[in-house]
């Protein structure tokens, strides 16, 4: 039984726990960024109707889709290479990721030039915004690489400065363009474009100063990264199948205003995912360090399980607080979106399950089992799509429940696979 005398010591230990400290800082940065975005959304909700928000949501869906193919999802290999390879080899991998991104983007650009009118009709985005979306996605890869470069080195100050500066610049520009210049949801798009291009240039300057570029002439380097990254495309696309195609299904079965309400509810629920992702930023680094350390396998297992239990309880508390806050403040701050509250509550459960997923997917990344992860996540997304095509026409409540069901499937299968990998490699 925990004694009162031991509480100060445990509290002191908790504050000095590396995972808690770094995870808390990442959460603060992420919550600041999300908070800025949330305040921006609250303000813009007075100037952007649910139907217009639906249009913006479809454009964001395009950016998400392009994000899978710009760079062929190889950017995530930066973290793996940093902990597995030598310093020079890491530089070669880093440079290879950049070159792959440039080549892949150029191919997509050619595709857009040839079939822009057809793609515009299918994706319901004007030709102009197709190319803007591609430029945003390309620049965002380098913005993300820069943040990851500081994250794996645990240089949280620079990580916070860059990420928070991006959020503040986007906040100010979006307000100016949407309100002062009366550009409606277009202003938010132009703001994203400017911010991503500016911070991509900053990233390239930082990379050059840190001398992280080292060209590899060996095809094996590029092949290794592509083999790691390509299975991630269907894995990431599984999220787009759920979050992206659902918006088109809702628009076809209901209205653009319903797209806006559902997207808004999902955006609020993503605050939970944001917090889970923030803690995963440091937990993934800690996990890779633990797995690559020279400690005994028994101690590794105990430490990993202890972190899993702690973070799971933390996520439960976060979900309760977010749900209560959403139910209380949506009617007060954004009365236009009050109808989305029931959707938000159900999707918050989905957000919690996504956080649990973060706890176990890192094992599959570390042990190079991205193909298995692809089968799990993409397979579940197909189930999600079929259920959505069948049930969304009847009610958006069904759509929300489908998110929860498909995520339960993913979490269960990823958990089983992660324990299998630990047993094979450590036990």
Short mmCIF file of C-alpha atoms in Angstrom, two decimals:
data_model
loop_
_atom_site.label_atom_id
_atom_site.label_comp_id
_atom_site.label_asym_id
_atom_site.label_seq_id
_atom_site.Cartn_x
_atom_site.Cartn_y
_atom_site.Cartn_z
CA UNK A 1 0.00 0.00 0.00
CA UNK A 2 1.26 3.48 -0.87
CA UNK A 3 2.09 5.46 2.29
CA UNK A 4 1.66 9.23 2.65
CA UNK A 5 5.35 9.58 3.51
CA UNK A 6 6.34 8.09 0.16
CA UNK A 7 4.18 10.46 -1.90
CA UNK A 8 6.71 13.34 -2.11
CA UNK A 9 9.43 10.93 -3.19
CA UNK A 10 7.21 9.37 -5.85
CA UNK A 11 6.09 12.78 -7.04
CA UNK A 12 9.72 13.89 -7.28
CA UNK A 13 10.59 10.71 -9.22
CA UNK A 14 7.64 11.28 -11.53
CA UNK A 15 8.77 14.82 -12.32
CA UNK A 16 12.27 13.59 -13.11
CA UNK A 17 11.07 10.64 -15.18
CA UNK A 18 12.50 11.21 -18.66
CA UNK A 19 9.44 9.90 -20.49
CA UNK A 20 7.08 12.00 -18.37
CA UNK A 21 9.24 15.13 -18.62
CA UNK A 22 9.89 14.96 -22.35
CA UNK A 23 6.41 13.68 -23.10
CA UNK A 24 4.99 16.54 -21.07
CA UNK A 25 7.05 19.07 -23.01
CA UNK A 26 6.03 17.58 -26.35
CA UNK A 27 2.44 17.64 -25.10
CA UNK A 28 2.81 21.31 -24.12
CA UNK A 29 4.20 22.18 -27.55
CA UNK A 30 1.56 20.13 -29.33
CA UNK A 31 -1.21 21.45 -27.11
CA UNK A 32 0.00 25.00 -27.74
CA UNK A 33 -0.04 24.38 -31.48
CA UNK A 34 -3.39 22.64 -31.33
CA UNK A 35 -4.68 25.32 -28.99
CA UNK A 36 -3.66 28.01 -31.46
CA UNK A 37 -5.41 26.05 -34.21
CA UNK A 38 -8.46 25.60 -32.01
CA UNK A 39 -8.65 29.32 -31.21
CA UNK A 40 -8.19 30.04 -34.91
CA UNK A 41 -11.01 27.63 -35.74
CA UNK A 42 -13.23 29.26 -33.10
CA UNK A 43 -12.66 32.70 -34.58
CA UNK A 44 -12.97 31.61 -38.20
CA UNK A 45 -16.18 29.70 -37.39
CA UNK A 46 -17.84 33.12 -37.26
CA UNK A 47 -16.71 33.80 -40.83
CA UNK A 48 -16.79 30.30 -42.37
CA UNK A 49 -20.10 28.46 -42.56
CA UNK A 50 -20.37 24.67 -42.05
CA UNK A 51 -20.66 24.30 -45.85
CA UNK A 52 -17.47 26.32 -46.40
CA UNK A 53 -15.77 24.30 -43.67
CA UNK A 54 -16.74 21.23 -45.66
CA UNK A 55 -14.94 22.67 -48.70
CA UNK A 56 -11.83 23.31 -46.59
CA UNK A 57 -12.09 19.77 -45.24
CA UNK A 58 -12.03 18.34 -48.76
CA UNK A 59 -8.90 20.35 -49.55
CA UNK A 60 -7.25 19.05 -46.37
CA UNK A 61 -8.21 15.56 -47.53
CA UNK A 62 -6.28 16.21 -50.75
CA UNK A 63 -3.19 17.31 -48.79
CA UNK A 64 -3.41 14.16 -46.68
CA UNK A 65 -3.63 12.00 -49.81
CA UNK A 66 -0.65 13.73 -51.44
CA UNK A 67 1.33 13.32 -48.23
CA UNK A 68 1.43 9.55 -48.75
CA UNK A 69 3.08 9.78 -52.17
CA UNK A 70 5.26 12.88 -51.83
CA UNK A 71 8.40 11.22 -50.53
CA UNK A 72 6.80 7.77 -50.70
CA UNK A 73 6.39 7.81 -46.91
CA UNK A 74 10.14 7.42 -46.35
CA UNK A 75 10.51 10.40 -43.97
CA UNK A 76 9.74 8.23 -40.94
CA UNK A 77 12.92 6.24 -41.57
CA UNK A 78 14.92 9.16 -40.14
CA UNK A 79 14.18 8.04 -36.57
CA UNK A 80 15.03 4.40 -37.25
CA UNK A 81 18.30 5.25 -39.04
CA UNK A 82 19.38 7.66 -36.29
CA UNK A 83 19.36 4.92 -33.66
CA UNK A 84 20.45 1.99 -35.81
CA UNK A 85 23.16 3.40 -38.07
CA UNK A 86 26.51 5.17 -37.75
CA UNK A 87 26.68 8.96 -38.08
CA UNK A 88 27.90 8.88 -41.69
CA UNK A 89 25.38 6.23 -42.68
CA UNK A 90 22.61 8.30 -41.09
CA UNK A 91 23.64 11.26 -43.26
CA UNK A 92 23.44 9.08 -46.37
CA UNK A 93 19.98 7.86 -45.38
CA UNK A 94 18.87 11.42 -44.62
CA UNK A 95 20.03 12.65 -48.02
CA UNK A 96 18.41 9.67 -49.75
CA UNK A 97 15.07 10.55 -48.13
CA UNK A 98 15.34 14.08 -49.52
CA UNK A 99 16.21 12.88 -53.04
CA UNK A 100 13.38 10.35 -53.05
CA UNK A 101 10.99 13.16 -52.05
CA UNK A 102 12.17 15.42 -54.90
CA UNK A 103 11.87 12.67 -57.54
CA UNK A 104 8.46 11.47 -56.33
CA UNK A 105 7.10 15.03 -56.26
CA UNK A 106 8.33 15.67 -59.81
CA UNK A 107 6.52 12.55 -61.05
CA UNK A 108 3.29 13.65 -59.35
CA UNK A 109 3.68 17.11 -60.89
CA UNK A 110 3.89 15.55 -64.37
CA UNK A 111 0.76 13.52 -63.60
CA UNK A 112 -1.07 16.69 -62.56
CA UNK A 113 -0.02 18.50 -65.74
CA UNK A 114 -1.39 15.66 -67.89
CA UNK A 115 -4.68 14.96 -66.07
CA UNK A 116 -5.43 17.99 -63.89
CA UNK A 117 -8.98 18.52 -65.20
CA UNK A 118 -9.98 14.90 -64.56
CA UNK A 119 -8.41 14.87 -61.09
CA UNK A 120 -10.10 18.15 -60.26
CA UNK A 121 -13.50 16.62 -61.02
CA UNK A 122 -12.82 13.44 -59.04
CA UNK A 123 -11.37 15.16 -55.97
CA UNK A 124 -13.77 18.13 -56.13
CA UNK A 125 -10.90 20.60 -55.84
CA UNK A 126 -10.11 23.25 -58.46
CA UNK A 127 -7.03 22.80 -60.67
CA UNK A 128 -5.33 25.75 -58.99
CA UNK A 129 -5.66 24.17 -55.57
CA UNK A 130 -4.39 20.82 -56.86
CA UNK A 131 -1.00 22.42 -57.50
CA UNK A 132 -1.12 24.45 -54.29
CA UNK A 133 -1.81 21.24 -52.39
CA UNK A 134 1.18 19.55 -54.02
CA UNK A 135 3.51 22.40 -53.08
CA UNK A 136 2.23 22.39 -49.48
CA UNK A 137 2.75 18.64 -49.22
CA UNK A 138 6.28 18.82 -50.68
CA UNK A 139 7.37 21.62 -48.36
CA UNK A 140 5.75 19.92 -45.37
CA UNK A 141 8.03 16.87 -45.77
CA UNK A 142 11.10 19.03 -45.08
CA UNK A 143 9.35 20.87 -42.26
CA UNK A 144 8.60 17.50 -40.67
CA UNK A 145 12.15 16.20 -41.24
CA UNK A 146 13.52 19.25 -39.46
CA UNK A 147 11.28 18.69 -36.43
CA UNK A 148 12.13 14.97 -36.36
CA UNK A 149 15.84 15.80 -36.56
CA UNK A 150 15.56 17.79 -33.34
CA UNK A 151 13.19 15.26 -31.75
CA UNK A 152 15.50 12.25 -32.08
CA UNK A 153 18.32 14.35 -30.60
CA UNK A 154 15.91 15.37 -27.80
CA UNK A 155 16.63 19.05 -28.43
CA UNK A 156 13.23 20.08 -27.18
CA UNK A 157 13.94 23.81 -27.08
CA UNK A 158 14.58 24.06 -30.81
CA UNK A 159 11.71 21.67 -31.50
CA UNK A 160 9.39 23.91 -29.50
CA UNK A 161 10.63 27.14 -31.08
CA UNK A 162 10.14 25.86 -34.63
CA UNK A 163 6.80 24.14 -34.11
CA UNK A 164 5.27 26.99 -32.09
CA UNK A 165 6.59 29.64 -34.50
CA UNK A 166 4.90 27.80 -37.35
CA UNK A 167 1.60 27.76 -35.45
CA UNK A 168 1.79 31.46 -34.57
CA UNK A 169 2.65 32.51 -38.11
CA UNK A 170 -0.20 30.43 -39.51
CA UNK A 171 -2.56 31.90 -36.91
CA UNK A 172 -1.74 35.50 -37.79
CA UNK A 173 -1.74 34.99 -41.54
CA UNK A 174 -5.01 33.05 -41.56
CA UNK A 175 -6.79 35.75 -39.54
CA UNK A 176 -5.47 38.44 -41.86
CA UNK A 177 -6.35 36.63 -45.08
CA UNK A 178 -9.75 35.27 -44.01
CA UNK A 179 -11.04 38.29 -42.08
CA UNK A 180 -9.15 41.37 -43.22
CA UNK A 181 -8.85 40.32 -46.86
CA UNK A 182 -12.22 38.49 -46.86
CA UNK A 183 -10.85 35.42 -48.68
CA UNK A 184 -13.11 32.91 -46.87
CA UNK A 185 -11.59 29.42 -46.51
CA UNK A 186 -9.12 30.22 -49.30
CA UNK A 187 -7.26 32.40 -46.81
CA UNK A 188 -6.50 29.39 -44.61
CA UNK A 189 -5.07 27.55 -47.63
CA UNK A 190 -2.84 30.48 -48.62
CA UNK A 191 -1.65 30.75 -45.03
CA UNK A 192 -0.65 27.07 -44.98
CA UNK A 193 1.16 27.52 -48.28
CA UNK A 194 3.22 30.49 -47.08
CA UNK A 195 4.08 28.90 -43.70
CA UNK A 196 5.18 25.58 -45.17
CA UNK A 197 7.34 27.17 -47.86
CA UNK A 198 9.02 29.55 -45.38
CA UNK A 199 9.75 26.83 -42.82
CA UNK A 200 10.92 24.41 -45.51
CA UNK A 201 13.53 27.00 -46.55
CA UNK A 202 14.52 27.38 -42.88
CA UNK A 203 14.86 23.59 -42.65
CA UNK A 204 17.18 23.44 -45.65
CA UNK A 205 19.36 26.16 -44.15
CA UNK A 206 19.57 24.25 -40.85
CA UNK A 207 20.40 20.98 -42.64
CA UNK A 208 23.18 22.71 -44.55
CA UNK A 209 24.63 24.31 -41.41
CA UNK A 210 24.58 20.96 -39.59
CA UNK A 211 26.19 19.23 -42.60
CA UNK A 212 23.71 16.35 -42.67
CA UNK A 213 23.87 15.91 -46.44
CA UNK A 214 26.02 13.04 -47.67
CA UNK A 215 25.23 11.55 -51.06
CA UNK A 216 25.21 7.77 -51.34
CA UNK A 217 26.00 6.27 -54.73
CA UNK A 218 24.85 2.83 -53.64
CA UNK A 219 21.42 1.69 -54.84
CA UNK A 220 21.24 -0.47 -51.70
CA UNK A 221 20.75 2.67 -49.58
CA UNK A 222 17.73 3.83 -51.59
CA UNK A 223 16.35 0.31 -51.89
CA UNK A 224 16.47 -0.22 -48.13
CA UNK A 225 14.62 3.04 -47.44
CA UNK A 226 12.03 2.39 -50.17
CA UNK A 227 11.38 -1.12 -48.88
CA UNK A 228 10.78 0.41 -45.45
CA UNK A 229 8.67 3.30 -46.72
CA UNK A 230 6.49 1.85 -49.47
CA UNK A 231 4.46 -0.42 -47.15
CA UNK A 232 3.80 2.68 -45.05
CA UNK A 233 1.78 4.18 -47.91
CA UNK A 234 -1.12 1.71 -47.61
CA UNK A 235 -0.72 1.93 -43.83
CA UNK A 236 -1.12 5.72 -43.85
CA UNK A 237 -3.67 5.54 -46.65
CA UNK A 238 -5.84 3.51 -44.30
CA UNK A 239 -6.40 6.70 -42.33
CA UNK A 240 -7.26 8.57 -45.51
CA UNK A 241 -9.71 5.86 -46.54
CA UNK A 242 -11.43 6.39 -43.22
CA UNK A 243 -11.16 10.14 -42.75
CA UNK A 244 -10.98 11.19 -46.38
CA UNK A 245 -13.40 9.03 -48.30
CA UNK A 246 -15.96 9.32 -45.51
CA UNK A 247 -16.24 13.02 -46.28
CA UNK A 248 -17.09 12.25 -49.90
CA UNK A 249 -19.57 9.57 -48.80
CA UNK A 250 -21.23 11.98 -46.37
CA UNK A 251 -21.39 14.71 -49.01
CA UNK A 252 -23.05 12.30 -51.44
CA UNK A 253 -25.57 10.91 -48.94
CA UNK A 254 -26.29 14.06 -46.93
CA UNK A 255 -24.97 17.61 -47.53
CA UNK A 256 -21.83 19.74 -47.45
CA UNK A 257 -23.02 21.20 -44.13
CA UNK A 258 -23.05 17.68 -42.67
CA UNK A 259 -19.51 17.23 -43.96
CA UNK A 260 -18.60 20.36 -42.01
CA UNK A 261 -20.31 19.18 -38.80
CA UNK A 262 -18.72 15.74 -38.95
CA UNK A 263 -15.29 17.17 -39.81
CA UNK A 264 -15.55 19.61 -36.92
CA UNK A 265 -16.41 16.79 -34.49
CA UNK A 266 -13.47 14.75 -35.78
CA UNK A 267 -11.20 17.80 -35.43
CA UNK A 268 -12.19 18.19 -31.77
CA UNK A 269 -11.66 14.47 -31.12
CA UNK A 270 -8.24 14.77 -32.74
CA UNK A 271 -7.15 16.84 -29.73
CA UNK A 272 -7.00 13.50 -27.91
CA UNK A 273 -4.97 11.99 -30.73
CA UNK A 274 -2.71 15.05 -30.68
CA UNK A 275 -1.91 14.53 -27.00
CA UNK A 276 -1.29 10.82 -27.58
CA UNK A 277 0.92 11.65 -30.55
CA UNK A 278 2.85 14.18 -28.45
CA UNK A 279 3.67 11.60 -25.81
CA UNK A 280 4.47 9.12 -28.56
CA UNK A 281 7.09 11.55 -29.88
CA UNK A 282 9.19 10.96 -26.78
CA UNK A 283 7.95 7.44 -26.03
CA UNK A 284 9.10 6.20 -29.44
CA UNK A 285 12.58 7.64 -28.85
CA UNK A 286 12.66 6.11 -25.37
CA UNK A 287 11.44 2.77 -26.73
CA UNK A 288 14.10 2.68 -29.45
CA UNK A 289 16.75 3.55 -26.88
CA UNK A 290 15.55 0.78 -24.58
CA UNK A 291 15.42 -1.86 -27.31
CA UNK A 292 18.90 -0.93 -28.59
CA UNK A 293 20.47 -0.72 -25.11
CA UNK A 294 22.74 -3.34 -23.55
CA UNK A 295 20.43 -3.85 -20.57
CA UNK A 296 19.10 -7.33 -19.84
CA UNK A 297 16.03 -8.42 -21.79
CA UNK A 298 14.11 -8.93 -18.57
CA UNK A 299 14.71 -5.32 -17.50
CA UNK A 300 13.80 -4.09 -20.97
CA UNK A 301 10.44 -5.90 -20.83
CA UNK A 302 9.65 -4.61 -17.34
CA UNK A 303 10.47 -1.04 -18.30
CA UNK A 304 8.41 -1.15 -21.47
CA UNK A 305 5.37 -2.63 -19.72
CA UNK A 306 5.58 -0.05 -16.95
CA UNK A 307 5.48 2.78 -19.52
CA UNK A 308 2.56 1.16 -21.34
CA UNK A 309 0.48 0.99 -18.15
CA UNK A 310 1.29 4.57 -17.15
CA UNK A 311 0.47 6.06 -20.56
CA UNK A 312 -2.75 4.05 -20.86
CA UNK A 313 -4.05 5.50 -17.57
CA UNK A 314 -2.94 8.97 -18.64
CA UNK A 315 -4.92 8.68 -21.89
CA UNK A 316 -8.08 7.65 -20.00
CA UNK A 317 -7.85 10.81 -17.89
CA UNK A 318 -7.25 12.95 -20.98
CA UNK A 319 -10.32 11.57 -22.76
CA UNK A 320 -12.60 12.27 -19.79
CA UNK A 321 -11.39 15.87 -19.52
CA UNK A 322 -11.67 16.53 -23.28
CA UNK A 323 -15.20 15.13 -23.50
CA UNK A 324 -16.43 17.20 -20.55
CA UNK A 325 -14.80 20.32 -21.97
CA UNK A 326 -16.26 19.78 -25.43
CA UNK A 327 -19.79 19.18 -24.19
CA UNK A 328 -19.68 22.31 -22.03
CA UNK A 329 -17.97 24.80 -24.34
CA UNK A 330 -19.13 23.98 -27.89
CA UNK A 331 -22.64 25.46 -27.33
CA UNK A 332 -21.10 28.57 -25.75
CA UNK A 333 -18.27 29.27 -28.16
CA UNK A 334 -19.50 27.77 -31.45
CA UNK A 335 -23.30 27.48 -31.38
CA UNK A 336 -23.39 26.80 -35.14
CA UNK A 337 -21.73 23.44 -34.45
CA UNK A 338 -23.81 22.31 -31.43
CA UNK A 339 -25.33 19.49 -33.50
CA UNK A 340 -21.95 17.79 -33.71
CA UNK A 341 -21.66 17.12 -29.93
CA UNK A 342 -23.00 13.52 -30.04
CA UNK A 343 -20.61 12.75 -32.92
CA UNK A 344 -17.75 14.26 -30.93
CA UNK A 345 -18.43 12.08 -27.88
CA UNK A 346 -18.39 8.86 -29.92
CA UNK A 347 -15.32 9.91 -31.90
CA UNK A 348 -13.50 10.67 -28.62
CA UNK A 349 -13.54 6.92 -27.94
CA UNK A 350 -11.92 6.47 -31.33
CA UNK A 351 -9.32 9.04 -30.29
CA UNK A 352 -8.51 7.06 -27.15
CA UNK A 353 -8.07 3.86 -29.16
CA UNK A 354 -5.73 5.69 -31.51
CA UNK A 355 -3.59 6.66 -28.50
CA UNK A 356 -3.46 3.00 -27.40
CA UNK A 357 -2.40 2.08 -30.93
CA UNK A 358 0.56 4.47 -30.63
CA UNK A 359 1.84 2.45 -27.66
CA UNK A 360 2.33 -0.70 -29.71
CA UNK A 361 2.92 0.30 -33.35
CA UNK A 362 6.45 1.48 -32.53
CA UNK A 363 7.55 -2.11 -32.03
CA UNK A 364 6.58 -2.92 -35.60
CA UNK A 365 8.51 0.10 -36.89
CA UNK A 366 11.62 -0.77 -34.90
CA UNK A 367 11.71 -4.41 -35.95
CA UNK A 368 11.11 -3.45 -39.63
CA UNK A 369 7.67 -5.06 -39.75
CA UNK A 370 6.02 -2.27 -41.74
CA UNK A 371 4.56 -4.82 -44.15
CA UNK A 372 2.64 -6.53 -41.35
CA UNK A 373 1.44 -3.15 -40.13
CA UNK A 374 0.30 -2.33 -43.66
CA UNK A 375 -1.85 -5.48 -43.83
CA UNK A 376 -3.45 -4.72 -40.47
CA UNK A 377 -4.25 -1.04 -40.98
CA UNK A 378 -5.14 -1.13 -44.66
CA UNK A 379 -7.24 -4.27 -44.21
CA UNK A 380 -9.20 -2.60 -41.42
CA UNK A 381 -9.69 0.51 -43.56
CA UNK A 382 -11.31 -1.58 -46.28
CA UNK A 383 -13.71 -2.99 -43.69
CA UNK A 384 -14.34 0.58 -42.54
CA UNK A 385 -15.02 1.73 -46.12
CA UNK A 386 -17.48 -1.07 -46.83
CA UNK A 387 -19.38 -0.40 -43.60
CA UNK A 388 -19.43 3.33 -44.34
CA UNK A 389 -20.76 2.82 -47.87
CA UNK A 390 -23.49 0.65 -46.38
CA UNK A 391 -24.47 2.56 -43.23
CA UNK A 392 -23.52 6.24 -43.59
CA UNK A 393 -26.57 6.91 -45.76
CA UNK A 394 -28.80 6.12 -42.77
CA UNK A 395 -27.13 8.22 -40.09
CA UNK A 396 -23.84 9.88 -39.17
CA UNK A 397 -24.07 8.08 -35.82
CA UNK A 398 -23.32 4.87 -37.70
CA UNK A 399 -20.31 6.57 -39.31
CA UNK A 400 -18.93 7.50 -35.90
CA UNK A 401 -19.45 3.98 -34.53
CA UNK A 402 -17.65 2.54 -37.56
CA UNK A 403 -14.56 4.54 -36.55
CA UNK A 404 -14.62 2.94 -33.12
CA UNK A 405 -15.15 -0.59 -34.44
CA UNK A 406 -12.40 -0.42 -37.05
CA UNK A 407 -9.95 1.02 -34.51
CA UNK A 408 -10.70 -1.79 -32.06
CA UNK A 409 -9.71 -4.25 -34.78
CA UNK A 410 -6.44 -2.38 -35.47
CA UNK A 411 -5.46 -2.06 -31.80
CA UNK A 412 -6.13 -5.73 -31.12
CA UNK A 413 -4.10 -7.00 -34.08
CA UNK A 414 -1.20 -4.57 -33.53
CA UNK A 415 -1.07 -5.51 -29.85
CA UNK A 416 -0.87 -9.21 -30.71
CA UNK A 417 1.84 -8.60 -33.32
CA UNK A 418 3.91 -6.40 -30.97
CA UNK A 419 3.89 -9.01 -28.22
CA UNK A 420 4.88 -11.65 -30.75
CA UNK A 421 7.85 -9.53 -31.85
CA UNK A 422 8.97 -8.95 -28.27
CA UNK A 423 8.78 -12.66 -27.59
CA UNK A 424 10.82 -13.48 -30.69
CA UNK A 425 13.49 -10.82 -30.16
CA UNK A 426 13.79 -10.49 -26.38
CA UNK A 427 12.28 -13.55 -24.75
#
